[in-house]
């Protein structure tokens, strides 16, 4: 009887394949153009291609994190930094006083389409009915 000793790809190899195929990882690498508004060694922010408000910016970690579900203990400082960056961008966009909304869609029921953690910064209009 033949025994199949072939192992599948390692978890690291699978993650690399996913990253190669990830839209936002391609934006980070500059393989897909974006309208950048902020960048440092850990975080990138760029204008959403289909804005849902006059100001609609996506703030993302450069590290490929699939969604909030995938967050690890070591990511806590990074997430804190993302909120500081959101605050800074809101000031630069002139919406700190008027107000803004930050949305993170996580998973299927929330309608997450791009599986690379991202924070929507929305502003520049009076938003309609609130969910919460
Ligand atoms: P979500 O539904 O929370 O996963 O949000 C994904 C967001 O990515 C949507 O608001 C899209 O309009 C936006 N998006 C998709 N492709 C691009 C792109 N190439 N550049 C900028 N934003 C994009
Ligand atoms: Zn990615």
PDB file of C-alpha atoms in Angstrom, residues 61-129:
ATOM      1  CA  UNK A  61      -1.151  48.240   9.550  1.00  0.00           C
ATOM      2  CA  UNK A  62       1.660  47.242   7.187  1.00  0.00           C
ATOM      3  CA  UNK A  63       1.714  43.905   8.951  1.00  0.00           C
ATOM      4  CA  UNK A  64      -0.737  41.531   7.257  1.00  0.00           C
ATOM      5  CA  UNK A  65      -3.425  40.974   9.891  1.00  0.00           C
ATOM      6  CA  UNK A  66      -6.536  39.417   8.368  1.00  0.00           C
ATOM      7  CA  UNK A  67      -9.077  41.049  10.676  1.00  0.00           C
ATOM      8  CA  UNK A  68      -9.659  42.042  14.291  1.00  0.00           C
ATOM      9  CA  UNK A  69     -10.194  38.350  15.016  1.00  0.00           C
ATOM     10  CA  UNK A  70      -6.544  37.654  14.183  1.00  0.00           C
ATOM     11  CA  UNK A  71      -5.104  40.264  16.554  1.00  0.00           C
ATOM     12  CA  UNK A  72      -2.338  39.037  18.806  1.00  0.00           C
ATOM     13  CA  UNK A  73      -1.072  40.357  22.125  1.00  0.00           C
ATOM     14  CA  UNK A  74       1.987  41.780  20.341  1.00  0.00           C
ATOM     15  CA  UNK A  75      -0.308  43.940  18.146  1.00  0.00           C
ATOM     16  CA  UNK A  76      -1.739  45.983  21.030  1.00  0.00           C
ATOM     17  CA  UNK A  77       0.732  48.856  20.698  1.00  0.00           C
ATOM     18  CA  UNK A  78       0.231  48.927  16.925  1.00  0.00           C
ATOM     19  CA  UNK A  79      -3.551  49.287  17.286  1.00  0.00           C
ATOM     20  CA  UNK A  80      -3.051  52.099  19.797  1.00  0.00           C
ATOM     21  CA  UNK A  81      -0.729  53.810  17.323  1.00  0.00           C
ATOM     22  CA  UNK A  82      -3.313  53.465  14.545  1.00  0.00           C
ATOM     23  CA  UNK A  83      -5.786  55.503  16.623  1.00  0.00           C
ATOM     24  CA  UNK A  84      -3.150  58.178  17.192  1.00  0.00           C
ATOM     25  CA  UNK A  85      -2.574  58.296  13.419  1.00  0.00           C
ATOM     26  CA  UNK A  86      -6.345  58.520  12.805  1.00  0.00           C
ATOM     27  CA  UNK A  87      -6.450  61.462  15.214  1.00  0.00           C
ATOM     28  CA  UNK A  88      -3.568  63.151  13.377  1.00  0.00           C
ATOM     29  CA  UNK A  89      -5.148  62.618   9.935  1.00  0.00           C
ATOM     30  CA  UNK A  90      -8.499  63.948  11.175  1.00  0.00           C
ATOM     31  CA  UNK A  91      -6.742  67.136  12.321  1.00  0.00           C
ATOM     32  CA  UNK A  92      -4.936  67.479   8.973  1.00  0.00           C
ATOM     33  CA  UNK A  93      -8.198  66.943   7.085  1.00  0.00           C
ATOM     34  CA  UNK A  94      -9.827  69.642   9.247  1.00  0.00           C
ATOM     35  CA  UNK A  95     -12.539  67.383  10.651  1.00  0.00           C
ATOM     36  CA  UNK A  96     -11.474  67.083  14.283  1.00  0.00           C
ATOM     37  CA  UNK A  97     -13.929  69.754  15.381  1.00  0.00           C
ATOM     38  CA  UNK A  98     -16.832  68.766  13.120  1.00  0.00           C
ATOM     39  CA  UNK A  99     -16.458  65.102  14.003  1.00  0.00           C
ATOM     40  CA  UNK A 100     -15.741  61.822  12.359  1.00  0.00           C
ATOM     41  CA  UNK A 101     -16.603  58.154  12.504  1.00  0.00           C
ATOM     42  CA  UNK A 102     -14.198  55.208  12.641  1.00  0.00           C
ATOM     43  CA  UNK A 103     -15.504  51.860  11.405  1.00  0.00           C
ATOM     44  CA  UNK A 104     -13.854  48.455  11.416  1.00  0.00           C
ATOM     45  CA  UNK A 105     -15.789  45.741   9.620  1.00  0.00           C
ATOM     46  CA  UNK A 106     -14.842  42.354  10.975  1.00  0.00           C
ATOM     47  CA  UNK A 107     -15.867  39.216   9.147  1.00  0.00           C
ATOM     48  CA  UNK A 108     -18.747  38.123   6.947  1.00  0.00           C
ATOM     49  CA  UNK A 109     -21.735  39.483   8.886  1.00  0.00           C
ATOM     50  CA  UNK A 110     -20.086  42.909   9.113  1.00  0.00           C
ATOM     51  CA  UNK A 111     -19.458  42.870   5.352  1.00  0.00           C
ATOM     52  CA  UNK A 112     -15.643  42.876   5.456  1.00  0.00           C
ATOM     53  CA  UNK A 113     -14.541  42.620   1.828  1.00  0.00           C
ATOM     54  CA  UNK A 114     -10.779  43.067   2.035  1.00  0.00           C
ATOM     55  CA  UNK A 115      -9.176  40.575   4.400  1.00  0.00           C
ATOM     56  CA  UNK A 116      -6.425  42.881   5.660  1.00  0.00           C
ATOM     57  CA  UNK A 117      -7.345  44.790   8.827  1.00  0.00           C
ATOM     58  CA  UNK A 118      -8.383  48.357   8.004  1.00  0.00           C
ATOM     59  CA  UNK A 119      -9.950  51.284   9.807  1.00  0.00           C
ATOM     60  CA  UNK A 120     -12.365  53.472   7.831  1.00  0.00           C
ATOM     61  CA  UNK A 121     -12.090  57.151   8.775  1.00  0.00           C
ATOM     62  CA  UNK A 122     -15.277  58.850   7.591  1.00  0.00           C
ATOM     63  CA  UNK A 123     -16.053  62.551   7.877  1.00  0.00           C
ATOM     64  CA  UNK A 124     -17.179  65.733   6.179  1.00  0.00           C
ATOM     65  CA  UNK A 125     -20.918  65.175   6.367  1.00  0.00           C
ATOM     66  CA  UNK A 126     -23.681  64.799   8.918  1.00  0.00           C
ATOM     67  CA  UNK A 127     -24.155  61.060   9.130  1.00  0.00           C
ATOM     68  CA  UNK A 128     -27.639  59.578   8.970  1.00  0.00           C
ATOM     69  CA  UNK A 129     -29.214  57.073  11.269  1.00  0.00           C
TER      70      UNK A 129
END
